PDB file of C-alpha atoms and ligand atoms in Angstrom:
ATOM      1  CA  MET A   1       0.000   0.000   0.000  1.00  0.00           C
ATOM      2  CA  ILE A   2       1.192   3.501  -0.778  1.00  0.00           C
ATOM      3  CA  ASP A   3       1.972   5.626   2.267  1.00  0.00           C
ATOM      4  CA  THR A   4      -0.738   8.189   2.945  1.00  0.00           C
ATOM      5  CA  GLY A   5       0.821  10.328   5.605  1.00  0.00           C
ATOM      6  CA  TYR A   6      -0.973  13.418   4.306  1.00  0.00           C
ATOM      7  CA  LYS A   7      -4.100  14.771   5.948  1.00  0.00           C
ATOM      8  CA  ASN A   8      -6.261  15.355   2.863  1.00  0.00           C
ATOM      9  CA  GLU A   9      -5.235  12.298   0.909  1.00  0.00           C
ATOM     10  CA  PHE A  10      -7.310   9.321  -0.112  1.00  0.00           C
ATOM     11  CA  ASP A  11      -6.060   6.101  -1.707  1.00  0.00           C
ATOM     12  CA  GLY A  12      -8.961   3.675  -1.481  1.00  0.00           C
ATOM     13  CA  SER A  13      -7.559   1.511   1.302  1.00  0.00           C
ATOM     14  CA  ASN A  14     -10.325   2.619   3.668  1.00  0.00           C
ATOM     15  CA  LEU A  15     -13.189   1.742   1.324  1.00  0.00           C
ATOM     16  CA  LYS A  16     -15.539  -1.034   2.385  1.00  0.00           C
ATOM     17  CA  PRO A  17     -15.275  -4.536   0.834  1.00  0.00           C
ATOM     18  CA  GLY A  18     -16.882  -4.484  -2.592  1.00  0.00           C
ATOM     19  CA  GLU A  19     -16.411  -0.744  -3.081  1.00  0.00           C
ATOM     20  CA  VAL A  20     -14.176   0.049  -6.028  1.00  0.00           C
ATOM     21  CA  VAL A  21     -13.447   3.453  -7.499  1.00  0.00           C
ATOM     22  CA  ILE A  22     -12.027   3.736 -11.007  1.00  0.00           C
ATOM     23  CA  THR A  23      -9.830   6.604 -12.103  1.00  0.00           C
ATOM     24  CA  PHE A  24      -8.541   7.502 -15.565  1.00  0.00           C
ATOM     25  CA  ASP A  25      -5.574   9.807 -15.965  1.00  0.00           C
ATOM     26  CA  ASP A  26      -3.926  12.066 -18.534  1.00  0.00           C
ATOM     27  CA  GLY A  27      -6.847  12.802 -20.872  1.00  0.00           C
ATOM     28  CA  PRO A  28      -8.849  14.047 -22.517  1.00  0.00           C
ATOM     29  CA  ASN A  29      -7.799  12.254 -25.669  1.00  0.00           C
ATOM     30  CA  PRO A  30      -9.850  12.598 -28.889  1.00  0.00           C
ATOM     31  CA  HIS A  31      -9.834   8.860 -29.643  1.00  0.00           C
ATOM     32  CA  LEU A  32      -9.654   7.064 -26.291  1.00  0.00           C
ATOM     33  CA  THR A  33     -11.761   9.233 -23.999  1.00  0.00           C
ATOM     34  CA  PRO A  34     -14.979   8.637 -26.031  1.00  0.00           C
ATOM     35  CA  GLN A  35     -14.330   4.870 -25.886  1.00  0.00           C
ATOM     36  CA  VAL A  36     -13.828   4.953 -22.114  1.00  0.00           C
ATOM     37  CA  HIS A  37     -16.861   7.224 -21.711  1.00  0.00           C
ATOM     38  CA  LYS A  38     -19.129   4.942 -23.764  1.00  0.00           C
ATOM     39  CA  THR A  39     -17.969   1.801 -21.956  1.00  0.00           C
ATOM     40  CA  ILE A  40     -18.500   3.094 -18.424  1.00  0.00           C
ATOM     41  CA  SER A  41     -21.868   4.576 -19.460  1.00  0.00           C
ATOM     42  CA  ASP A  42     -22.984   1.314 -21.107  1.00  0.00           C
ATOM     43  CA  LEU A  43     -21.946  -0.668 -18.029  1.00  0.00           C
ATOM     44  CA  LYS A  44     -23.726   1.859 -15.797  1.00  0.00           C
ATOM     45  CA  ILE A  45     -20.665   2.452 -13.640  1.00  0.00           C
ATOM     46  CA  PRO A  46     -22.023   5.233 -11.437  1.00  0.00           C
ATOM     47  CA  ALA A  47     -18.943   7.375 -11.053  1.00  0.00           C
ATOM     48  CA  ALA A  48     -15.388   7.499 -12.216  1.00  0.00           C
ATOM     49  CA  PHE A  49     -12.706  10.088 -11.666  1.00  0.00           C
ATOM     50  CA  PHE A  50     -10.987  11.604 -14.667  1.00  0.00           C
ATOM     51  CA  PHE A  51      -7.744  13.320 -13.718  1.00  0.00           C
ATOM     52  CA  GLU A  52      -7.194  15.626 -16.647  1.00  0.00           C
ATOM     53  CA  VAL A  53      -4.170  17.511 -17.908  1.00  0.00           C
ATOM     54  CA  GLY A  54      -4.828  21.206 -18.575  1.00  0.00           C
ATOM     55  CA  GLU A  55      -3.153  21.369 -21.973  1.00  0.00           C
ATOM     56  CA  ASN A  56      -5.338  18.485 -23.167  1.00  0.00           C
ATOM     57  CA  VAL A  57      -8.523  20.118 -21.846  1.00  0.00           C
ATOM     58  CA  GLU A  58      -7.584  23.223 -23.860  1.00  0.00           C
ATOM     59  CA  LEU A  59      -7.378  21.063 -26.984  1.00  0.00           C
ATOM     60  CA  TYR A  60     -10.472  18.902 -26.373  1.00  0.00           C
ATOM     61  CA  PRO A  61     -12.838  20.777 -24.037  1.00  0.00           C
ATOM     62  CA  GLY A  62     -15.878  18.973 -25.462  1.00  0.00           C
ATOM     63  CA  GLN A  63     -14.668  15.663 -24.022  1.00  0.00           C
ATOM     64  CA  THR A  64     -14.346  17.138 -20.535  1.00  0.00           C
ATOM     65  CA  LYS A  65     -17.742  18.771 -20.734  1.00  0.00           C
ATOM     66  CA  ALA A  66     -19.419  15.568 -21.929  1.00  0.00           C
ATOM     67  CA  LEU A  67     -18.019  13.583 -18.992  1.00  0.00           C
ATOM     68  CA  ALA A  68     -18.946  16.194 -16.383  1.00  0.00           C
ATOM     69  CA  THR A  69     -22.440  16.626 -17.838  1.00  0.00           C
ATOM     70  CA  GLU A  70     -23.081  12.943 -17.289  1.00  0.00           C
ATOM     71  CA  GLY A  71     -21.874  13.205 -13.700  1.00  0.00           C
ATOM     72  CA  PHE A  72     -18.373  11.823 -13.928  1.00  0.00           C
ATOM     73  CA  ILE A  73     -15.874  13.588 -11.724  1.00  0.00           C
ATOM     74  CA  ILE A  74     -13.214  15.794 -13.269  1.00  0.00           C
ATOM     75  CA  GLY A  75     -10.002  16.250 -11.295  1.00  0.00           C
ATOM     76  CA  ASN A  76      -6.965  18.445 -11.817  1.00  0.00           C
ATOM     77  CA  HIS A  77      -3.803  16.564 -12.914  1.00  0.00           C
ATOM     78  CA  SER A  78      -1.546  19.610 -13.623  1.00  0.00           C
ATOM     79  CA  TYR A  79      -1.122  21.578 -16.843  1.00  0.00           C
ATOM     80  CA  SER A  80       1.671  19.642 -18.589  1.00  0.00           C
ATOM     81  CA  HIS A  81       2.309  16.590 -16.369  1.00  0.00           C
ATOM     82  CA  PRO A  82       5.708  17.488 -14.851  1.00  0.00           C
ATOM     83  CA  ASP A  83       7.263  15.850 -11.777  1.00  0.00           C
ATOM     84  CA  PHE A  84       6.106  18.218  -9.023  1.00  0.00           C
ATOM     85  CA  VAL A  85       8.984  17.379  -6.686  1.00  0.00           C
ATOM     86  CA  LYS A  86      11.356  18.949  -9.241  1.00  0.00           C
ATOM     87  CA  LEU A  87       9.371  22.200  -9.611  1.00  0.00           C
ATOM     88  CA  SER A  88       9.700  25.466  -7.682  1.00  0.00           C
ATOM     89  CA  ASN A  89       6.721  26.537  -5.582  1.00  0.00           C
ATOM     90  CA  GLY A  90       5.913  29.215  -8.171  1.00  0.00           C
ATOM     91  CA  ASP A  91       5.906  26.792 -11.101  1.00  0.00           C
ATOM     92  CA  LEU A  92       3.913  24.261  -9.124  1.00  0.00           C
ATOM     93  CA  THR A  93       1.247  26.802  -8.215  1.00  0.00           C
ATOM     94  CA  ASP A  94       1.077  27.909 -11.854  1.00  0.00           C
ATOM     95  CA  GLN A  95       0.522  24.289 -13.002  1.00  0.00           C
ATOM     96  CA  ILE A  96      -2.349  23.882 -10.541  1.00  0.00           C
ATOM     97  CA  ASP A  97      -4.027  27.291 -10.957  1.00  0.00           C
ATOM     98  CA  ARG A  98      -3.828  27.348 -14.747  1.00  0.00           C
ATOM     99  CA  THR A  99      -5.503  23.946 -15.015  1.00  0.00           C
ATOM    100  CA  GLN A 100      -8.087  24.829 -12.386  1.00  0.00           C
ATOM    101  CA  LYS A 101      -9.136  27.852 -14.425  1.00  0.00           C
ATOM    102  CA  ILE A 102      -9.245  25.889 -17.696  1.00  0.00           C
ATOM    103  CA  ILE A 103     -11.405  23.123 -16.211  1.00  0.00           C
ATOM    104  CA  THR A 104     -13.702  25.518 -14.361  1.00  0.00           C
ATOM    105  CA  ASP A 105     -14.167  27.725 -17.454  1.00  0.00           C
ATOM    106  CA  THR A 106     -14.809  24.637 -19.603  1.00  0.00           C
ATOM    107  CA  LEU A 107     -17.471  23.365 -17.220  1.00  0.00           C
ATOM    108  CA  GLY A 108     -19.193  26.753 -16.957  1.00  0.00           C
ATOM    109  CA  GLY A 109     -18.147  27.746 -13.441  1.00  0.00           C
ATOM    110  CA  PRO A 110     -17.479  26.115 -10.072  1.00  0.00           C
ATOM    111  CA  LEU A 111     -21.122  25.242  -9.416  1.00  0.00           C
ATOM    112  CA  GLU A 112     -21.377  23.281 -12.647  1.00  0.00           C
ATOM    113  CA  ALA A 113     -18.330  21.188 -11.874  1.00  0.00           C
ATOM    114  CA  ASN A 114     -18.614  17.765 -10.351  1.00  0.00           C
ATOM    115  CA  ARG A 115     -22.316  17.718  -9.682  1.00  0.00           C
ATOM    116  CA  LEU A 116     -22.283  14.032  -8.833  1.00  0.00           C
ATOM    117  CA  PHE A 117     -19.675  14.654  -6.142  1.00  0.00           C
ATOM    118  CA  GLN A 118     -21.780  17.424  -4.708  1.00  0.00           C
ATOM    119  CA  LYS A 119     -24.829  15.183  -4.737  1.00  0.00           C
ATOM    120  CA  TRP A 120     -23.667  12.001  -3.030  1.00  0.00           C
ATOM    121  CA  PHE A 121     -19.927  11.373  -3.174  1.00  0.00           C
ATOM    122  CA  SER A 122     -19.375  13.952  -0.475  1.00  0.00           C
ATOM    123  CA  ALA A 123     -21.387  11.753   1.884  1.00  0.00           C
ATOM    124  CA  ILE A 124     -18.878   8.920   1.425  1.00  0.00           C
ATOM    125  CA  PHE A 125     -15.577  10.759   1.245  1.00  0.00           C
ATOM    126  CA  PRO A 126     -14.464  12.899   4.144  1.00  0.00           C
ATOM    127  CA  TYR A 127     -13.153  16.128   2.706  1.00  0.00           C
ATOM    128  CA  PRO A 128     -12.129  19.559   3.922  1.00  0.00           C
ATOM    129  CA  LYS A 129     -14.875  22.154   3.559  1.00  0.00           C
ATOM    130  CA  GLN A 130     -12.553  24.728   2.036  1.00  0.00           C
ATOM    131  CA  VAL A 131     -11.874  22.656  -1.062  1.00  0.00           C
ATOM    132  CA  VAL A 132     -12.918  24.229  -4.341  1.00  0.00           C
ATOM    133  CA  ALA A 133     -14.305  22.737  -7.529  1.00  0.00           C
ATOM    134  CA  PRO A 134     -12.840  20.677  -9.110  1.00  0.00           C
ATOM    135  CA  GLU A 135     -12.116  19.369  -5.628  1.00  0.00           C
ATOM    136  CA  PHE A 136      -9.658  16.668  -6.569  1.00  0.00           C
ATOM    137  CA  PHE A 137      -6.029  16.680  -7.537  1.00  0.00           C
ATOM    138  CA  ARG A 138      -3.612  13.912  -8.457  1.00  0.00           C
ATOM    139  CA  SER A 139       0.107  14.630  -8.652  1.00  0.00           C
ATOM    140  CA  PRO A 140       1.636  13.498 -11.958  1.00  0.00           C
ATOM    141  CA  TYR A 141       3.295  10.063 -11.417  1.00  0.00           C
ATOM    142  CA  GLY A 142       2.026  10.267  -7.816  1.00  0.00           C
ATOM    143  CA  SER A 143       5.252  12.167  -7.128  1.00  0.00           C
ATOM    144  CA  ARG A 144       4.891  14.387  -4.051  1.00  0.00           C
ATOM    145  CA  ASN A 145       6.559  15.401  -0.806  1.00  0.00           C
ATOM    146  CA  LYS A 146       5.745  17.588   2.204  1.00  0.00           C
ATOM    147  CA  ARG A 147       6.555  20.787   0.296  1.00  0.00           C
ATOM    148  CA  THR A 148       4.396  20.021  -2.759  1.00  0.00           C
ATOM    149  CA  MET A 149       1.562  18.617  -0.665  1.00  0.00           C
ATOM    150  CA  ALA A 150       1.470  21.710   1.552  1.00  0.00           C
ATOM    151  CA  LEU A 151       0.418  23.649  -1.557  1.00  0.00           C
ATOM    152  CA  VAL A 152      -1.901  20.986  -2.977  1.00  0.00           C
ATOM    153  CA  GLU A 153      -3.728  20.340   0.292  1.00  0.00           C
ATOM    154  CA  LYS A 154      -4.649  23.984   0.713  1.00  0.00           C
ATOM    155  CA  HIS A 155      -7.444  23.546  -1.812  1.00  0.00           C
ATOM    156  CA  PHE A 156      -7.712  19.939  -2.898  1.00  0.00           C
ATOM    157  CA  TYR A 157      -8.369  16.456  -1.817  1.00  0.00           C
ATOM    158  CA  HIS A 158      -5.372  14.492  -3.120  1.00  0.00           C
ATOM    159  CA  VAL A 159      -6.273  11.152  -4.682  1.00  0.00           C
ATOM    160  CA  MET A 160      -3.690   8.371  -4.870  1.00  0.00           C
ATOM    161  CA  TRP A 161      -4.377   4.680  -5.552  1.00  0.00           C
ATOM    162  CA  ASN A 162      -3.906   1.328  -3.876  1.00  0.00           C
ATOM    163  CA  ILE A 163      -4.514  -0.730  -7.020  1.00  0.00           C
ATOM    164  CA  ASP A 164      -2.276  -0.040 -10.003  1.00  0.00           C
ATOM    165  CA  SER A 165      -3.304  -1.303 -13.439  1.00  0.00           C
ATOM    166  CA  LEU A 166       0.184  -0.455 -14.827  1.00  0.00           C
ATOM    167  CA  ASP A 167      -1.543  -0.242 -18.200  1.00  0.00           C
ATOM    168  CA  TRP A 168       0.948   2.394 -19.378  1.00  0.00           C
ATOM    169  CA  ASN A 169       3.512  -0.412 -19.474  1.00  0.00           C
ATOM    170  CA  ASP A 170       1.285  -3.293 -20.573  1.00  0.00           C
ATOM    171  CA  HIS A 171      -1.292  -3.043 -23.336  1.00  0.00           C
ATOM    172  CA  SER A 172      -2.743  -6.533 -22.922  1.00  0.00           C
ATOM    173  CA  PRO A 173      -6.328  -6.388 -21.579  1.00  0.00           C
ATOM    174  CA  ALA A 174      -6.056  -9.943 -20.191  1.00  0.00           C
ATOM    175  CA  THR A 175      -2.951  -9.350 -18.074  1.00  0.00           C
ATOM    176  CA  ILE A 176      -4.215  -5.907 -16.967  1.00  0.00           C
ATOM    177  CA  GLU A 177      -7.435  -7.579 -15.807  1.00  0.00           C
ATOM    178  CA  ASP A 178      -5.529 -10.337 -13.962  1.00  0.00           C
ATOM    179  CA  ARG A 179      -3.298  -7.813 -12.234  1.00  0.00           C
ATOM    180  CA  VAL A 180      -6.175  -5.585 -11.118  1.00  0.00           C
ATOM    181  CA  PHE A 181      -8.250  -8.493  -9.770  1.00  0.00           C
ATOM    182  CA  ASP A 182      -5.226 -10.055  -8.035  1.00  0.00           C
ATOM    183  CA  GLN A 183      -4.518  -6.753  -6.289  1.00  0.00           C
ATOM    184  CA  LEU A 184      -8.181  -6.317  -5.375  1.00  0.00           C
ATOM    185  CA  THR A 185      -8.106  -9.757  -3.725  1.00  0.00           C
ATOM    186  CA  THR A 186      -4.914  -8.909  -1.844  1.00  0.00           C
ATOM    187  CA  GLU A 187      -6.389  -5.619  -0.674  1.00  0.00           C
ATOM    188  CA  GLY A 188      -9.557  -7.290   0.621  1.00  0.00           C
ATOM    189  CA  ARG A 189     -11.745  -6.655  -2.426  1.00  0.00           C
ATOM    190  CA  HIS A 190     -11.802  -2.905  -2.187  1.00  0.00           C
ATOM    191  CA  GLY A 191      -9.718  -0.229  -3.734  1.00  0.00           C
ATOM    192  CA  LEU A 192      -9.134   2.700  -5.955  1.00  0.00           C
ATOM    193  CA  PHE A 193      -7.355   1.892  -9.142  1.00  0.00           C
ATOM    194  CA  SER A 194      -5.571   3.949 -11.654  1.00  0.00           C
ATOM    195  CA  CYS A 195      -5.594   3.674 -15.439  1.00  0.00           C
ATOM    196  CA  THR A 196      -3.888   5.839 -18.010  1.00  0.00           C
ATOM    197  CA  THR A 197      -6.514   6.999 -20.481  1.00  0.00           C
ATOM    198  CA  PHE A 198      -3.973   7.502 -23.229  1.00  0.00           C
ATOM    199  CA  ILE A 199      -3.051   3.863 -23.592  1.00  0.00           C
ATOM    200  CA  LEU A 200      -6.012   2.052 -22.149  1.00  0.00           C
ATOM    201  CA  ARG A 201      -7.335  -0.487 -24.661  1.00  0.00           C
ATOM    202  CA  LEU A 202     -10.925  -1.520 -24.122  1.00  0.00           C
TER     203      LEU A 202
HETATM  204 ZN1   ZN B   1      -0.684  11.087 -15.218  1.00  0.00          ZN
END
């Protein structure tokens, strides 16, 4: 399990047995995001987190809007996916704020963002009341330390994972499935797992 020594961080290890949260990172992508969107809609998966990269939202805002409109949760995943530990505080803040503005503008304002979260996810996840929409952030590569998290946790709930699909390094659906279900069994059949939208093959 990944260490969660940060106060506003969630990694799925405290979910109840049978509760699984799916997250997709690094989109939107013009080809893959619609496939992911259609699949989770067809399967009636009630909520998924999409941690989006600001420069991709600028290019494909329609994808972000379509997901949020249907109630899927949009999270901030930086502007250009750098390793935050290597950035200055100024650059780090710029990566977060720029993306926050792009996502919020794309979704039509803070109140329009993440309506599903506002409706019922907030009853399940403990979260600080001062967080702003989009309420969720994921550090690129999960790379973080006390300095970077001090800035992130001012405004966001930080979402890590305890199940790793490793699909960025393995494009075989069968072995990805085996790995995810093996880890879910090890973790007691609950968890929060991470996929990379760019290379996910459904
Ligand atoms: Zn990423």
